[in-house]
PDB file of C-alpha atoms in Angstrom:
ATOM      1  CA  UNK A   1       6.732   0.891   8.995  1.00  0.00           C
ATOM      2  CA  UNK A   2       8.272   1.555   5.455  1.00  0.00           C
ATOM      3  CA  UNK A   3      11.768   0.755   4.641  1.00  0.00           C
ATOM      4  CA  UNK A   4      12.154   3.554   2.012  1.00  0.00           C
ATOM      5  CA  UNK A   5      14.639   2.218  -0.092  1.00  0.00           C
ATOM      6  CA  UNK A   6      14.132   4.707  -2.969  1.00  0.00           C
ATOM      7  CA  UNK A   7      13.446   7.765  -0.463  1.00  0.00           C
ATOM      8  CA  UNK A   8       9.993   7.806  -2.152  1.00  0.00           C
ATOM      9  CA  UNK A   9       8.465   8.635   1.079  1.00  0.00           C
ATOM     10  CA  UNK A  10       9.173  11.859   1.894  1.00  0.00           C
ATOM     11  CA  UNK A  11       5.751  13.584   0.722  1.00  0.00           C
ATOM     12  CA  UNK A  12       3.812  10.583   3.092  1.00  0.00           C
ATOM     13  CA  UNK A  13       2.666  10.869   6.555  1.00  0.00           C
ATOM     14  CA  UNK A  14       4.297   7.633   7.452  1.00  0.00           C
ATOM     15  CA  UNK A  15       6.324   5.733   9.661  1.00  0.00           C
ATOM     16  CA  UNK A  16       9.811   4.935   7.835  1.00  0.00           C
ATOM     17  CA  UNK A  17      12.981   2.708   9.508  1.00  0.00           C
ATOM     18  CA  UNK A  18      15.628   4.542  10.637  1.00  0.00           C
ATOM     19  CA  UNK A  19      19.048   3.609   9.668  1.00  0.00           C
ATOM     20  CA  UNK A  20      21.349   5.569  11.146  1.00  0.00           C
ATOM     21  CA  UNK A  21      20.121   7.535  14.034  1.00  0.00           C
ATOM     22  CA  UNK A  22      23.325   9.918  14.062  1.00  0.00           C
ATOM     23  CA  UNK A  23      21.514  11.829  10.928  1.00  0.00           C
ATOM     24  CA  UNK A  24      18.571  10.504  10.811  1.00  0.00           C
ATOM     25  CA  UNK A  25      18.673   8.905   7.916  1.00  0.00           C
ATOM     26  CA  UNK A  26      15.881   6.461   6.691  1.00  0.00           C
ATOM     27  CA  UNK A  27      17.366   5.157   3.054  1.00  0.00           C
ATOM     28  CA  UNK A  28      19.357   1.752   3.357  1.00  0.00           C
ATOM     29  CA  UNK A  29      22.952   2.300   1.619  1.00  0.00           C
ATOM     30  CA  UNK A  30      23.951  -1.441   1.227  1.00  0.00           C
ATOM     31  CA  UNK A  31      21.907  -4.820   1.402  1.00  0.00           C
ATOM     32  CA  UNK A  32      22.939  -6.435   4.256  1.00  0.00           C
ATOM     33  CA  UNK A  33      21.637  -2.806   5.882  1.00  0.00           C
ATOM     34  CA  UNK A  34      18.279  -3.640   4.919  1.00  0.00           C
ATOM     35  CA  UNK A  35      18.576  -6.872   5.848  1.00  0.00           C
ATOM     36  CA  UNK A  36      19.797  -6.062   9.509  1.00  0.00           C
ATOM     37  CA  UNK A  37      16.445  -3.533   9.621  1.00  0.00           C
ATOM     38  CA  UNK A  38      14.665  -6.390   8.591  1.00  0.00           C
ATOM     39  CA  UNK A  39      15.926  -8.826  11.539  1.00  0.00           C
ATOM     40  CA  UNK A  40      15.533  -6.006  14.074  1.00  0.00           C
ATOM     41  CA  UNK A  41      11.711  -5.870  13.021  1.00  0.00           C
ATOM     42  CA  UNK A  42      11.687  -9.370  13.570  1.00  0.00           C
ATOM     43  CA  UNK A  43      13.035 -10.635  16.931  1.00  0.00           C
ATOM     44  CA  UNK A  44      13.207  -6.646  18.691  1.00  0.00           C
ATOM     45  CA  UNK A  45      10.607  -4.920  20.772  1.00  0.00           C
ATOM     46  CA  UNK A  46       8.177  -2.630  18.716  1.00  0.00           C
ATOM     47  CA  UNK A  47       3.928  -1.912  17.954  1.00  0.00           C
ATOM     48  CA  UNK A  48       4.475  -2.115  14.179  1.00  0.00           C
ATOM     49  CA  UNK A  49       1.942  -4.398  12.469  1.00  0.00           C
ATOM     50  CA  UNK A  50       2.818  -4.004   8.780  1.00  0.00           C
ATOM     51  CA  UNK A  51       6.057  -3.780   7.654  1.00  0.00           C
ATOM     52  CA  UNK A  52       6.539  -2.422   3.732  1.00  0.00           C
ATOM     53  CA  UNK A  53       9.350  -2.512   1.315  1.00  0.00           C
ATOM     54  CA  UNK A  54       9.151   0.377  -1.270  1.00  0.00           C
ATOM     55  CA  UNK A  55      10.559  -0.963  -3.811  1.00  0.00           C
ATOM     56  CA  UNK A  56      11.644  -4.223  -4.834  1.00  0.00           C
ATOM     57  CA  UNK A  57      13.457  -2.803  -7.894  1.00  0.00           C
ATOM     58  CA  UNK A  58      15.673  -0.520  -5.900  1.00  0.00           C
ATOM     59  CA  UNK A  59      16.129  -3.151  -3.338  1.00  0.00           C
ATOM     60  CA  UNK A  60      17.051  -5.200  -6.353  1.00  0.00           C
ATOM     61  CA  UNK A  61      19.998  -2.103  -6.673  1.00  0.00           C
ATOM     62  CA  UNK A  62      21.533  -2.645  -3.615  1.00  0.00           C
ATOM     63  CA  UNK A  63      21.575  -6.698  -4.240  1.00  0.00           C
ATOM     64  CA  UNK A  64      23.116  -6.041  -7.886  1.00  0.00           C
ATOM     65  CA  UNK A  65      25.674  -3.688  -5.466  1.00  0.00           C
ATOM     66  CA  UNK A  66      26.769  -5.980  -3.042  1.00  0.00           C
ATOM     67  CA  UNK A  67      27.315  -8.719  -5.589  1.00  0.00           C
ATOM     68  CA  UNK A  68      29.706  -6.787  -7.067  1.00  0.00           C
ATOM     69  CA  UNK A  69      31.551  -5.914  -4.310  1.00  0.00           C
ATOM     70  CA  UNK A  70      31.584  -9.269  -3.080  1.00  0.00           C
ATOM     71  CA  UNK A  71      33.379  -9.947  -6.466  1.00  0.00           C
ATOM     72  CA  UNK A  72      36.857 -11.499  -6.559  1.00  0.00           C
ATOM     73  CA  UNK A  73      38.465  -9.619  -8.840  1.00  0.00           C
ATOM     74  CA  UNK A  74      36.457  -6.592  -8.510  1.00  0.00           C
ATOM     75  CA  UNK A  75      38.491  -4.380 -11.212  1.00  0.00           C
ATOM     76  CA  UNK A  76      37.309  -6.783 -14.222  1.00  0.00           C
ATOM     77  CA  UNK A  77      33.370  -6.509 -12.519  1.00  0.00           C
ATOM     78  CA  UNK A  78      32.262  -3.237 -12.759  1.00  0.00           C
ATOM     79  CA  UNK A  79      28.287  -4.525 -12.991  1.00  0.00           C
ATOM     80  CA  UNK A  80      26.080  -7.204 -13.015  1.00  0.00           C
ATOM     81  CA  UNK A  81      26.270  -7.977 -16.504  1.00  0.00           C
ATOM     82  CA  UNK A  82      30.497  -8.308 -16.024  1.00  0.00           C
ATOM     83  CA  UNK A  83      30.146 -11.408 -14.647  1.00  0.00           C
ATOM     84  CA  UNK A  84      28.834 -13.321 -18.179  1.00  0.00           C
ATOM     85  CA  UNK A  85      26.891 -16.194 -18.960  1.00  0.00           C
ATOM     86  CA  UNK A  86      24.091 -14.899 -16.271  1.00  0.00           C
ATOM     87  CA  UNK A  87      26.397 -15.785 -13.199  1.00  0.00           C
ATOM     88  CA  UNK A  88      25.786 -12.297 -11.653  1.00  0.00           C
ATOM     89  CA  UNK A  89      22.222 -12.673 -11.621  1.00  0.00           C
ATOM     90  CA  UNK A  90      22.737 -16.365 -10.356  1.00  0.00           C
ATOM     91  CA  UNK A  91      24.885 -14.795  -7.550  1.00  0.00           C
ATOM     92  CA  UNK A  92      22.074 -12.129  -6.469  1.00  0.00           C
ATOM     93  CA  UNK A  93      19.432 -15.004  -7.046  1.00  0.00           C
ATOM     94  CA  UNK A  94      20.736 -16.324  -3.870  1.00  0.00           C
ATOM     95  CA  UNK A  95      20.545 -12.759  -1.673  1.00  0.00           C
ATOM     96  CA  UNK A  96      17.148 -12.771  -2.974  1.00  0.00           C
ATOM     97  CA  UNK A  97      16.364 -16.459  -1.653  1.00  0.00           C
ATOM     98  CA  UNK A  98      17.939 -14.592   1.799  1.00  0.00           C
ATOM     99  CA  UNK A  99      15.671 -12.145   1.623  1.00  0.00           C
ATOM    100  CA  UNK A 100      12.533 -14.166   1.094  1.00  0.00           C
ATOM    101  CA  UNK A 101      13.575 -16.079   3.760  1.00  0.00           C
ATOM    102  CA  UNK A 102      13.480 -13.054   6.021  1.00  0.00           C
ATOM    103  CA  UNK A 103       9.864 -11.752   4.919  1.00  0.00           C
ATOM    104  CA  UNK A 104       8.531 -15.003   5.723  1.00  0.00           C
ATOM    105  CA  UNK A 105       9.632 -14.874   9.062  1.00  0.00           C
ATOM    106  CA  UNK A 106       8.416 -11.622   9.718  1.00  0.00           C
ATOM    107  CA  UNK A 107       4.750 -12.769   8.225  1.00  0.00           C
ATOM    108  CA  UNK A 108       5.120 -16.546  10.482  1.00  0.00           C
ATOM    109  CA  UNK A 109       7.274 -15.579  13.563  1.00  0.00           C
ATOM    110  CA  UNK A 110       6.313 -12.079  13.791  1.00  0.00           C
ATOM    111  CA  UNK A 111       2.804 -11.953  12.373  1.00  0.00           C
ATOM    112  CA  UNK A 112       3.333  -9.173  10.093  1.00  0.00           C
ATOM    113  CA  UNK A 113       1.453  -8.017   7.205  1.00  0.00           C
ATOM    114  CA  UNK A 114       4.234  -7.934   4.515  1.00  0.00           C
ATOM    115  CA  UNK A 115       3.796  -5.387   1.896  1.00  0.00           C
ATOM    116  CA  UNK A 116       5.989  -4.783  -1.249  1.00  0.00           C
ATOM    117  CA  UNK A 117       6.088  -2.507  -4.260  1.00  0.00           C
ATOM    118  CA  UNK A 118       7.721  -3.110  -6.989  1.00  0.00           C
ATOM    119  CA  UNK A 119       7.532  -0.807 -10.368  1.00  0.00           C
ATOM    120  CA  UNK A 120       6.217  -2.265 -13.659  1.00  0.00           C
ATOM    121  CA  UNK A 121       7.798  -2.554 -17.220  1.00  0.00           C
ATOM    122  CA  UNK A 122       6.512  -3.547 -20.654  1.00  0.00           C
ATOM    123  CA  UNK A 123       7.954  -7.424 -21.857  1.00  0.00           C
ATOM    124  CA  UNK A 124       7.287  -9.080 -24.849  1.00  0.00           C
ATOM    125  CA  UNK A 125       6.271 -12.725 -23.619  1.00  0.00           C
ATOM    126  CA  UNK A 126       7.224 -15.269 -25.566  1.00  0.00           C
ATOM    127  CA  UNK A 127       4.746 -18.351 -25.782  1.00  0.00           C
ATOM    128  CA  UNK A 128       5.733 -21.607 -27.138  1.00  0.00           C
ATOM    129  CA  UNK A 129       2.238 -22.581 -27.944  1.00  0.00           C
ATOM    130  CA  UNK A 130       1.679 -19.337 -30.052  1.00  0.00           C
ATOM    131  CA  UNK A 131       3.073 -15.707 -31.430  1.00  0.00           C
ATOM    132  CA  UNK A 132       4.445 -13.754 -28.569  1.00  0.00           C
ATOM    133  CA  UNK A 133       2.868 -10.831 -27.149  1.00  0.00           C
ATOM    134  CA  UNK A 134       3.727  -7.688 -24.525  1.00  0.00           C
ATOM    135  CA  UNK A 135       2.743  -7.893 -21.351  1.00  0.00           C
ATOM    136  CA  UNK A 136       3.242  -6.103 -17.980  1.00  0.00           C
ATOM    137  CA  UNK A 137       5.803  -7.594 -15.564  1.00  0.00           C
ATOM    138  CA  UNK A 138       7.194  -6.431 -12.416  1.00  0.00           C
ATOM    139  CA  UNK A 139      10.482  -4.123 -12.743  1.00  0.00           C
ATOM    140  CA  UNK A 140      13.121  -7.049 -11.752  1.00  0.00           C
ATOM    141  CA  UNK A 141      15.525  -9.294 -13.648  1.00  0.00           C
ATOM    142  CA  UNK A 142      13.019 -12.652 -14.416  1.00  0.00           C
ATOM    143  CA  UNK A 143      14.651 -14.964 -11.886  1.00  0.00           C
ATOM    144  CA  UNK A 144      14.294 -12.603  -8.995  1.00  0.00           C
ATOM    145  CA  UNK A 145      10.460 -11.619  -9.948  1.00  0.00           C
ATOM    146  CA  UNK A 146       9.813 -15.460 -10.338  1.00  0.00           C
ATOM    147  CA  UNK A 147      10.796 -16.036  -6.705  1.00  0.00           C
ATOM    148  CA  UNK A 148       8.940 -13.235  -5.631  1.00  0.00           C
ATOM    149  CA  UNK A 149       5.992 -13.925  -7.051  1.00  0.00           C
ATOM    150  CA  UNK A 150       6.063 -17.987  -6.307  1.00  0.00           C
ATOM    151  CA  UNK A 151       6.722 -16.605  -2.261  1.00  0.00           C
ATOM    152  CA  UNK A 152       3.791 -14.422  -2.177  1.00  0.00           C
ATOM    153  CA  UNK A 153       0.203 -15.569  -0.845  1.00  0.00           C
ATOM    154  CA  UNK A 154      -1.227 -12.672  -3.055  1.00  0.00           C
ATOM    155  CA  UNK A 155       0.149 -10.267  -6.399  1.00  0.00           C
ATOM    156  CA  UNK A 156      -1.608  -7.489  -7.205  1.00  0.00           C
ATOM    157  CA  UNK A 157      -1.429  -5.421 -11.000  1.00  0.00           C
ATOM    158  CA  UNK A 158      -2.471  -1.759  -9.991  1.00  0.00           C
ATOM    159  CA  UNK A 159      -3.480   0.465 -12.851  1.00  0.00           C
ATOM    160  CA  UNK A 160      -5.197   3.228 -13.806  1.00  0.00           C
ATOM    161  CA  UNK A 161      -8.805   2.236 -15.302  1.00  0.00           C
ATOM    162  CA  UNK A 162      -8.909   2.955 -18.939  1.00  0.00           C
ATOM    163  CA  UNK A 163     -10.863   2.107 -21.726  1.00  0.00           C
ATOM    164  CA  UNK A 164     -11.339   2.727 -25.545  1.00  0.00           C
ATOM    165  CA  UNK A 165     -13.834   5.513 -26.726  1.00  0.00           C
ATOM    166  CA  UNK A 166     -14.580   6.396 -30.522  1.00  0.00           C
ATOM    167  CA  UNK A 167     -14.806  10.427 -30.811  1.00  0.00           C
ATOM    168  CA  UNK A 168     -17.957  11.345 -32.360  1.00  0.00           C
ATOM    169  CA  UNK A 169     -16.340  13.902 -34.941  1.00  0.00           C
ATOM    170  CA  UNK A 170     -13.470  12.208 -36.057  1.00  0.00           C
ATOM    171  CA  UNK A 171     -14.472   8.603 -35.557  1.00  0.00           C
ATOM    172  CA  UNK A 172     -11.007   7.530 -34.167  1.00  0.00           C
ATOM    173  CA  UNK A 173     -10.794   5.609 -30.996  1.00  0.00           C
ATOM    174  CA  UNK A 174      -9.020   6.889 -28.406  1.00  0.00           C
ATOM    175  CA  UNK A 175      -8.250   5.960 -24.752  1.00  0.00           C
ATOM    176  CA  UNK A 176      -9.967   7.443 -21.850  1.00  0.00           C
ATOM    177  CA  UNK A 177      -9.554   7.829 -17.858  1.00  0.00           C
ATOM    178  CA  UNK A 178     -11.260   9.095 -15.494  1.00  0.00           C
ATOM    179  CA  UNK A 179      -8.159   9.229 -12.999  1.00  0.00           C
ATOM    180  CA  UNK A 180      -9.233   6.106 -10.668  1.00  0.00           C
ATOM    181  CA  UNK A 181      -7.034   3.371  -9.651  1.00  0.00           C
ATOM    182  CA  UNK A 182      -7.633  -0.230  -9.810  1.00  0.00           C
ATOM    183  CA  UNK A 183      -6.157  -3.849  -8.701  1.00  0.00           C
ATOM    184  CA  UNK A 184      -6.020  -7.009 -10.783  1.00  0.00           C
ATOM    185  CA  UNK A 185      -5.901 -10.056  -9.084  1.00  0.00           C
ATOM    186  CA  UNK A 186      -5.960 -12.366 -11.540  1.00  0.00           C
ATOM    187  CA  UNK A 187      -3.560 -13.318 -14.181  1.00  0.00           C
ATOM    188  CA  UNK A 188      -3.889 -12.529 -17.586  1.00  0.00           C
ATOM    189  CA  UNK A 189      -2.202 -12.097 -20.491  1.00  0.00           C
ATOM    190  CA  UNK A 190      -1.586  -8.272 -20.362  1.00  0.00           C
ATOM    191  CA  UNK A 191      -0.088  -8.923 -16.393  1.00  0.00           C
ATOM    192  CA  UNK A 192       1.229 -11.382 -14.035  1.00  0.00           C
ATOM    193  CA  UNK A 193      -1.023 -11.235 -11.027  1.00  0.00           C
ATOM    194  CA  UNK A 194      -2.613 -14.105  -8.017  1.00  0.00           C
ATOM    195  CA  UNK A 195      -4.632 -14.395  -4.892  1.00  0.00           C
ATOM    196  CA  UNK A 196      -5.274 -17.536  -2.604  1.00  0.00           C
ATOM    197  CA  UNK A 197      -8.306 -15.379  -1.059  1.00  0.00           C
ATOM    198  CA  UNK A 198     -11.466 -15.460  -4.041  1.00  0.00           C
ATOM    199  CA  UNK A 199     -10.703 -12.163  -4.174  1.00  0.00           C
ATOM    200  CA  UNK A 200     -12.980 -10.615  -7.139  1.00  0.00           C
ATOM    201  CA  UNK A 201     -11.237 -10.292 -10.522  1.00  0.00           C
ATOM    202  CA  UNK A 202     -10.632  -6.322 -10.720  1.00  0.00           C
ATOM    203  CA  UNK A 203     -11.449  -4.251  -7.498  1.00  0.00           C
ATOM    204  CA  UNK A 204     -10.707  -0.845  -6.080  1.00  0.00           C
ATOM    205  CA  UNK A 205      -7.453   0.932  -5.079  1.00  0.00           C
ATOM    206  CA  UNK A 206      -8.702   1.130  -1.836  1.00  0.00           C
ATOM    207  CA  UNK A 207      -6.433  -0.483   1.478  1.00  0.00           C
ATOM    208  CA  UNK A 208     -10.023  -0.808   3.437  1.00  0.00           C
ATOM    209  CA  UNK A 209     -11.802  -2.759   0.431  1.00  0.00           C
ATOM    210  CA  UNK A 210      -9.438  -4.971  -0.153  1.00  0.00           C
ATOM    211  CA  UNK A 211      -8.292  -5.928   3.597  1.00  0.00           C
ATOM    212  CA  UNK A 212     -11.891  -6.475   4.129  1.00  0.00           C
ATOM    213  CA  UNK A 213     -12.215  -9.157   1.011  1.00  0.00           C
ATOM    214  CA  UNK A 214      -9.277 -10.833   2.156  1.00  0.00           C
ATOM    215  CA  UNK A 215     -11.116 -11.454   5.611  1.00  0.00           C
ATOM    216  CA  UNK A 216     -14.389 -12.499   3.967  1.00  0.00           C
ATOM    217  CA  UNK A 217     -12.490 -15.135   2.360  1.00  0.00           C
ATOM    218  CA  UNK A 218     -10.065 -16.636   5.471  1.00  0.00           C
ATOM    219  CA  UNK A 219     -11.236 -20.339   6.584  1.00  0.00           C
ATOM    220  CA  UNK A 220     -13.821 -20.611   9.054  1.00  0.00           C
ATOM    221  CA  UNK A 221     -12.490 -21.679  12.831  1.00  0.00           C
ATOM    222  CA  UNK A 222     -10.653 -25.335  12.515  1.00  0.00           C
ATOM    223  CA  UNK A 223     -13.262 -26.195  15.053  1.00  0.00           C
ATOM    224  CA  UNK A 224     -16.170 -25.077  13.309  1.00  0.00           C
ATOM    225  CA  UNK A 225     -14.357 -26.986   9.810  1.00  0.00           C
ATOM    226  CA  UNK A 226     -13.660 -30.241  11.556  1.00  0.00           C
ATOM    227  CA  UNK A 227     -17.660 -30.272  12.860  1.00  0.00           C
ATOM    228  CA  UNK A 228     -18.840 -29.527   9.536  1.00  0.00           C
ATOM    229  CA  UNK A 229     -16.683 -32.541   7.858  1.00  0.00           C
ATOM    230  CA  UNK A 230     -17.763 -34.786  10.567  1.00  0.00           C
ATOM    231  CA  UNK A 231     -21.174 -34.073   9.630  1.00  0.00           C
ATOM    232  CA  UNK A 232     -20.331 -35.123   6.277  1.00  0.00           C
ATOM    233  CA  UNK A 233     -19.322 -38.120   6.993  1.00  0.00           C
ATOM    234  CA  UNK A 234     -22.182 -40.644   7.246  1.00  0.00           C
ATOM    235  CA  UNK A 235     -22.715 -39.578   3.744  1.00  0.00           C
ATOM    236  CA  UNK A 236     -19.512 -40.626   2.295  1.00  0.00           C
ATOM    237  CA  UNK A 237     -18.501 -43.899   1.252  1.00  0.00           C
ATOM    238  CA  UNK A 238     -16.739 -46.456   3.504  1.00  0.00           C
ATOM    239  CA  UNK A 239     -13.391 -45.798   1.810  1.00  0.00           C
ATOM    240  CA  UNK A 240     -14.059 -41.875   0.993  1.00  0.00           C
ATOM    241  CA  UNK A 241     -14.798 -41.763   4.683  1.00  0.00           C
ATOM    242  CA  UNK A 242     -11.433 -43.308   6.239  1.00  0.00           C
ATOM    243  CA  UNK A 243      -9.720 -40.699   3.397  1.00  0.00           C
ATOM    244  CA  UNK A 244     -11.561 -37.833   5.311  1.00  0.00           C
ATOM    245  CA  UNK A 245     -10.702 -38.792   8.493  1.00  0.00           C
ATOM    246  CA  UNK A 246      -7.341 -39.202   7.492  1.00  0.00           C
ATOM    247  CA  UNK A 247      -6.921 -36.102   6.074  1.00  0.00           C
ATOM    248  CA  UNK A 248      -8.635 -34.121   8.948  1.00  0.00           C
ATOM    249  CA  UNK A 249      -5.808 -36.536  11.181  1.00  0.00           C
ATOM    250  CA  UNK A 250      -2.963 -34.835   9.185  1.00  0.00           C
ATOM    251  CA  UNK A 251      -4.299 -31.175   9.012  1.00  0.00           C
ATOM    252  CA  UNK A 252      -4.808 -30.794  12.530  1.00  0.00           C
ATOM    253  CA  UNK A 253      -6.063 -27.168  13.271  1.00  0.00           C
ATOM    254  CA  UNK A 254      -4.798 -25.805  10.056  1.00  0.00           C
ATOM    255  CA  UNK A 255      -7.772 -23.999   9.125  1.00  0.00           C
ATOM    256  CA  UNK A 256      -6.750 -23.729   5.201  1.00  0.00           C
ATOM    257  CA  UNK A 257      -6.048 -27.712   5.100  1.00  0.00           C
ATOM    258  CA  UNK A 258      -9.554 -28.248   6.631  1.00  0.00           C
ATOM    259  CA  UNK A 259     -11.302 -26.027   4.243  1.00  0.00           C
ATOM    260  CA  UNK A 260      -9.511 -28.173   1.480  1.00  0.00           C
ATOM    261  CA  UNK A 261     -10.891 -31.111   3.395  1.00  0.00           C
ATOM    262  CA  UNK A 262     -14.239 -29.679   3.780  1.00  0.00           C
ATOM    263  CA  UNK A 263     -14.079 -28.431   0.009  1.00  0.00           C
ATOM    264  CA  UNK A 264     -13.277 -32.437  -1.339  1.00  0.00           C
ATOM    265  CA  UNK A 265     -16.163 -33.512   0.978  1.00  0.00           C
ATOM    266  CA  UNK A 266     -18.899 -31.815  -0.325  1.00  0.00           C
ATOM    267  CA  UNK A 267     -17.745 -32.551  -3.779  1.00  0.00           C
ATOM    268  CA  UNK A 268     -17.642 -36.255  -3.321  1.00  0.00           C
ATOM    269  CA  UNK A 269     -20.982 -36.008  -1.234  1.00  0.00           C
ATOM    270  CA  UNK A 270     -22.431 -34.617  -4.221  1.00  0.00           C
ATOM    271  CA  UNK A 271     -21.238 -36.388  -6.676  1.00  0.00           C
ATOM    272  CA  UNK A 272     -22.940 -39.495  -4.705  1.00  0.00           C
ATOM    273  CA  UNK A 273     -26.311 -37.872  -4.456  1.00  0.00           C
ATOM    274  CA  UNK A 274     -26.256 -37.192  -8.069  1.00  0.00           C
ATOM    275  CA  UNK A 275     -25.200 -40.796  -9.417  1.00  0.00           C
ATOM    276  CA  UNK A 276     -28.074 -42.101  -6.842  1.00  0.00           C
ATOM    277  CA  UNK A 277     -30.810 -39.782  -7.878  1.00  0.00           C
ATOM    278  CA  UNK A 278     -29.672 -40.794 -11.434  1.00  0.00           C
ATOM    279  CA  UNK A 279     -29.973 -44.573 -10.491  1.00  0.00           C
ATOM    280  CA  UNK A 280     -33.189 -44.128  -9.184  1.00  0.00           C
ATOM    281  CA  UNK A 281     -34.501 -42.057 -12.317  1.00  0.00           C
ATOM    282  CA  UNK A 282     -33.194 -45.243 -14.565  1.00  0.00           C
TER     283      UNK A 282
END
């Protein structure tokens, strides 16, 4: 189900949130709208698995709205900027925090997929360690896209795959595209971007593709990760052993803690059959 916030919708064959059934309308006015669609999604009665917020920037709108209102002496604050010294975007800072809040309880209560879109905009970065540089960044004041991005498990930079051609009668390089869409999941210094899956660098704009590299990458049963550290074990040391067991003790059946487990394992296992096979060579 999308929560158009932009009405960007409207040419889709999908399922939006309706606001106000009266008129059927399906764009949130005010913030604390959204946010009551968002808290129906999570505690009423409905088959949705995915729940999508298109976009973060005009979401970001409404917040900048509200804060305003909210405003003591709302005839001096006319916008975001009235409030000086950053304090507006300090104020909506903590609707976002709200908001965050909410998404994560529709993804841990709820079991949701959480989508969100957010335009992009060209900043010019500025690196202590070197001359600054432009780089994509999502469409949001840098607070708000710094929460967002710290609260997501993965963020994707989609483009449009491009790359640099020299014209054989001229001799001048020029860019070319063949139309197709890609994802970056990576960071780099042209675009913000993460994954916690081993997802490959630069994939497809393709929904099937990339659910199914997510799933390729999830942990492995906590059953099937506790046997395979317990077979480990008789290869450890005495005191890399009691570590194990103590972290397998404190992860329980949190599949991504035993993977991290299983992971440190096989790296120290390794590490002792090397220095042994070196001993052995001396």
């Amino acid at each position: 189900v999308f929560l158009d916030v932009e009405h960007g919708t409207s040419e889709l064959d999908v399922q939006r949130f309706v606001f106000d059934e009266a008129t059927g309308r399906t764009t949130p006015e005010t913030f604390d709208e959204m946010l009551l669609a968002l808290r129906a999604l999570e505690v009423e009665p409905h088959d949705f698995q995915t729940v999508v917020i298109d976009t973060l920037d005009a979401a970001e709108a409404l917040i900048h709205a509200q804060v305003v209102r909210e405003a003591r002496k709302p005839d001096d604050i006319k916008g975001i900027e009235d409030f000086g010294f950053g304090k507006g975007y300090v104020a909506a800072l903590d609707r976002w925090r709200v908001f965050a809040a909410q998404m994560e309880r529709l993804r841990d209560k709820r079991g949701l997929h959480v989508l969100m879109f957010a335009h992009s905009m060209i900043q010019t970065f500025k690196d202590p360690a070197s001359e600054g540089w432009d780089r994509y960044t999502m469409k949001l004041h840098k607070s708000a896209a710094g929460l967002i991005k710290e609260r997501c498990d993965i963020v994707l930079f989609g483009n449009f795959e491009e790359f640099a051609a020299e014209d054989k009668r001229t001799k001048r390089v020029r860019g070319v595209s063949e139309g197709s869409r890609v994802i970056h999941t990576v960071h780099s210094p042209a675009w913000d971007a993460k994954n916690r899956h081993g997802l490959p660098e630069v994939m497809p704009l393709n929904w099937d593709g990339f659910f199914a590299a997510c799933k390729a990458h999830q942990p492995a049963p906590p059953e099937e990760l506790t046997a395979a550290i317990a077979g480990l074990l008789p290869d450890l040391s005495e005191a890399d052993r009691k570590r194990a067991e103590g972290y397998v003790a404190k992860a329980g059946q949190d599949a991504e803690k035993l993977s991290q487990v299983l992971g440190w394992a096989r790296q120290k296992v390794t590490t002792t059959n090397s220095a042994t096979a070196g001993n052995e060579g001396a």
